[in-house]
Coordinates of C-alpha atoms in Angstrom, one line a residue:
Chain M
X1 CA 96.7 242.8 -141.6
X2 CA 93.8 243.1 -144.6
X3 CA 94.3 239.1 -145.3
X4 CA 92.0 238.0 -148.8
X5 CA 90.6 240.4 -150.3
X6 CA 88.9 240.0 -153.4
X7 CA 87.0 242.4 -155.7
X8 CA 84.8 242.2 -157.0
X9 CA 82.3 241.6 -154.8
X10 CA 79.2 241.3 -157.1
X11 CA 78.6 241.3 -161.3
X12 CA 76.3 240.5 -163.3
X13 CA 78.0 239.4 -166.3
X14 CA 75.3 238.5 -169.5
X15 CA 76.2 235.0 -171.8
X16 CA 79.4 234.8 -173.6
X17 CA 81.5 238.3 -171.8
X18 CA 84.4 238.1 -169.7
X19 CA 85.6 239.1 -166.6
X20 CA 88.2 238.6 -163.9
X21 CA 87.6 238.1 -160.0
X22 CA 91.4 239.8 -157.9
X23 CA 92.4 238.0 -155.3
X24 CA 95.0 239.6 -153.4
X25 CA 96.8 238.1 -150.5
X26 CA 98.6 239.9 -148.1
X27 CA 100.2 237.2 -145.7
X28 CA 103.6 235.4 -147.9
X29 CA 100.9 232.6 -148.6
X30 CA 102.6 230.2 -151.3
X31 CA 99.3 228.2 -151.1
X32 CA 96.5 229.9 -153.3
X33 CA 93.0 228.7 -154.5
X34 CA 89.7 228.9 -156.7
X35 CA 87.6 227.9 -155.4
X36 CA 83.1 228.1 -156.7
X37 CA 80.2 227.0 -153.9
X38 CA 77.1 226.7 -155.6
X39 CA 73.8 226.2 -153.1
X40 CA 73.6 222.3 -152.0
X41 CA 76.8 221.7 -153.3
X42 CA 79.7 222.5 -150.8
X43 CA 82.6 223.8 -152.7
X44 CA 84.4 222.9 -155.7
X45 CA 88.2 223.4 -155.8
X46 CA 89.1 225.4 -160.0
X47 CA 92.9 225.8 -159.7
X48 CA 95.4 226.1 -157.4
X49 CA 98.6 227.3 -157.0
X50 CA 101.7 227.1 -155.3
X51 CA 103.7 229.9 -155.6
X52 CA 104.9 232.2 -158.5
X53 CA 104.0 231.1 -162.4
X54 CA 102.9 227.3 -160.6
X55 CA 99.2 226.7 -160.9
X56 CA 97.2 223.7 -161.7
X57 CA 93.4 222.6 -162.3
X58 CA 91.4 221.7 -159.2
X59 CA 88.2 219.6 -159.9
X60 CA 86.4 222.0 -162.1
X61 CA 88.6 224.1 -164.2
X62 CA 86.7 224.0 -167.5
X63 CA 85.7 228.0 -168.3
X64 CA 88.5 229.3 -167.0
X65 CA 91.5 229.7 -166.1
X66 CA 94.8 231.3 -164.0
X67 CA 98.0 233.2 -164.1
X68 CA 100.0 233.8 -160.7
X69 CA 102.8 236.3 -161.7
X70 CA 103.4 237.4 -157.9
X71 CA 103.3 235.5 -154.8
X72 CA 100.6 237.7 -153.6
X73 CA 97.9 238.1 -156.8
X74 CA 95.3 235.0 -158.7
X75 CA 93.4 236.8 -160.4
X76 CA 90.7 233.7 -162.0
X77 CA 89.7 234.8 -165.3
X78 CA 85.8 233.6 -167.1
X79 CA 85.3 233.0 -170.8
X80 CA 83.0 233.7 -172.7
X81 CA 80.3 233.2 -168.4
X82 CA 77.4 230.5 -169.4
X83 CA 75.0 230.3 -167.0
X84 CA 76.6 228.2 -166.2
X85 CA 78.9 230.0 -163.5
X86 CA 76.8 232.1 -161.3
X87 CA 78.1 230.6 -158.4
X88 CA 79.8 232.2 -155.0
X89 CA 83.8 232.3 -155.5
X90 CA 85.8 232.2 -153.4
X91 CA 89.7 232.5 -153.4
X92 CA 91.8 231.3 -150.5
X93 CA 95.7 231.2 -149.3
X94 CA 98.2 229.4 -147.0
X95 CA 100.9 229.4 -145.3
X96 CA 101.4 225.6 -145.4
X97 CA 100.4 222.2 -147.6
X98 CA 97.5 220.5 -146.8
X99 CA 99.2 216.9 -146.4
X100 CA 101.1 219.3 -143.8
X101 CA 96.9 220.5 -142.2
X102 CA 97.8 224.0 -143.0
X103 CA 94.5 226.4 -142.5
X104 CA 93.0 228.1 -145.5
X105 CA 92.5 231.8 -145.9
X106 CA 88.9 233.1 -147.0
X107 CA 87.9 236.0 -148.8
X108 CA 84.8 237.1 -148.1
X109 CA 83.6 236.0 -151.7
X110 CA 82.4 238.4 -155.3
X111 CA 78.8 236.8 -156.3
X112 CA 78.6 236.7 -160.1
X113 CA 75.4 236.7 -162.1
X114 CA 75.3 235.0 -166.1
X115 CA 72.4 235.6 -167.8
Chain H
X1 CA 88.5 209.9 -155.1
X2 CA 88.1 211.0 -151.5
X3 CA 85.3 212.9 -149.9
X4 CA 83.1 213.7 -147.3
X5 CA 78.8 213.5 -146.5
X6 CA 77.7 215.8 -143.1
X7 CA 74.1 215.8 -142.5
X8 CA 71.9 217.9 -144.2
X9 CA 70.1 221.1 -142.6
X10 CA 68.7 223.0 -141.9
X11 CA 68.4 222.4 -138.1
X12 CA 67.6 225.2 -136.4
X13 CA 67.3 224.9 -132.1
X14 CA 66.6 227.3 -129.5
X15 CA 69.4 229.0 -127.7
X16 CA 71.6 226.3 -124.6
X17 CA 70.4 223.7 -126.8
X18 CA 72.7 220.9 -128.0
X19 CA 74.4 220.8 -130.7
X20 CA 75.9 217.6 -133.4
X21 CA 76.3 217.8 -136.7
X22 CA 77.4 214.4 -138.0
X23 CA 79.9 214.0 -140.6
X24 CA 81.8 210.5 -142.1
X25 CA 84.0 210.3 -144.3
X26 CA 85.9 208.2 -147.8
X27 CA 90.0 208.3 -148.4
X28 CA 93.0 206.6 -149.1
X29 CA 95.5 207.0 -146.3
X30 CA 95.7 209.2 -143.4
X31 CA 93.6 212.0 -143.9
X32 CA 93.4 215.6 -141.3
X33 CA 89.8 215.9 -141.3
X34 CA 88.2 219.9 -140.1
X35 CA 85.2 222.3 -139.7
X36 CA 85.2 225.6 -141.3
X37 CA 82.5 227.5 -140.7
X38 CA 80.7 230.5 -142.0
X39 CA 79.3 233.4 -140.7
X40 CA 76.2 235.3 -142.5
X41 CA 78.4 237.4 -145.1
X42 CA 81.9 236.4 -145.3
X43 CA 84.0 234.2 -146.6
X44 CA 85.1 231.0 -144.5
X45 CA 86.8 230.1 -141.8
X46 CA 89.1 227.5 -139.8
X47 CA 87.0 226.4 -137.0
X48 CA 88.8 223.4 -135.7
X49 CA 91.1 220.7 -137.1
X50 CA 92.4 217.3 -136.2
X51 CA 95.3 215.7 -138.2
X52 CA 95.1 211.7 -137.1
X53 CA 93.4 209.5 -135.5
X54 CA 91.9 210.1 -131.4
X55 CA 92.6 214.1 -132.1
X56 CA 90.4 215.7 -130.3
X57 CA 89.8 219.7 -132.2
X58 CA 88.3 222.3 -129.5
X59 CA 88.1 225.7 -130.5
X60 CA 84.9 228.5 -129.1
X61 CA 82.6 225.7 -126.7
X62 CA 83.1 223.7 -130.4
X63 CA 84.6 219.9 -130.0
X64 CA 85.4 217.1 -132.5
X65 CA 86.9 213.3 -132.7
X66 CA 88.6 211.8 -135.7
X67 CA 87.6 208.2 -134.7
X68 CA 89.6 206.2 -137.1
X69 CA 87.3 202.9 -136.9
X70 CA 84.2 204.5 -138.2
X71 CA 85.5 207.2 -139.8
X72 CA 83.8 210.3 -138.6
X73 CA 84.1 213.6 -137.2
X74 CA 80.9 214.7 -135.3
X75 CA 81.1 218.3 -134.5
X76 CA 79.2 218.8 -131.6
X77 CA 79.0 222.4 -129.3
X78 CA 76.1 221.9 -125.3
X79 CA 75.2 225.1 -125.0
X80 CA 74.7 227.0 -128.7
X81 CA 74.0 230.8 -128.8
X82 CA 72.6 232.9 -131.7
X83 CA 75.7 234.1 -132.3
X84 CA 76.5 230.6 -133.9
X85 CA 74.3 230.5 -137.0
X86 CA 76.4 230.2 -139.0
X87 CA 76.7 227.6 -142.0
X88 CA 80.1 224.4 -141.2
X89 CA 81.5 222.3 -143.1
X90 CA 83.2 219.7 -142.1
X91 CA 86.9 218.9 -145.0
X92 CA 89.6 215.9 -145.7
X93 CA 92.6 216.1 -147.2
X94 CA 96.1 214.7 -147.9
X95 CA 94.0 211.2 -148.8
X96 CA 95.1 211.1 -152.5
X97 CA 95.6 214.4 -152.9
X98 CA 98.1 216.3 -151.5
X99 CA 96.4 220.4 -153.0
X100 CA 93.2 219.6 -152.8
X101 CA 90.2 220.2 -150.1
X102 CA 88.0 217.9 -150.6
X103 CA 84.9 219.2 -148.3
X104 CA 80.9 218.6 -147.7
X105 CA 77.7 219.7 -148.2
X106 CA 77.8 222.8 -145.5
X107 CA 74.9 222.5 -142.8
X108 CA 72.8 225.3 -141.9
X109 CA 72.5 226.0 -138.4
X110 CA 70.2 229.1 -137.0
X111 CA 70.1 229.2 -133.1
X112 CA 66.5 231.6 -131.8
X113 CA 66.6 233.1 -129.0

């Protein structure tokens, strides 16, 4: 099994450009998440989804959008990229909710630099 | 809101040394506690977890005990190896928000041969 697959792994954007980070999981998980990881700051939740067609904001959603048209895919859209969005982005999925202490499975990350 | 505080790194050890990474939490209700590990160039993966007070999670020689009285979940390993070099994250969930996993800042551990 591939698990959680993210693309691209690296990307450099100019200020004001837009792009989509792709995330696909093949474990039939209902729950999917996007986190960003900044140095010394741990991971912050951007958006999450509890199933196809359902998404909700996390801690730091400004400047991002998501969609969940299928169980497998959870793309993250950056509109009008800003230097503050320079970060490493992780997609994750889980079978059960946090209430059930479900294990998160993470992709390898996407390093985005905005210049 | 819920939060996790873990000891700052980086931590550098020699092989076979004892490792402790402190983690304390603030949460309402009865959270579950986790340690995730991130090896170089990889995503995070679950190392161990505990879902109620006095539970001990263990995996790969690592252990952590859920201490409600001290709101702590310290990670320990008795004899580290070079392959344990990684970033370790303490995390909690199930306090005030079921869908949020609150992470600590991470502790970078380097083990020298």
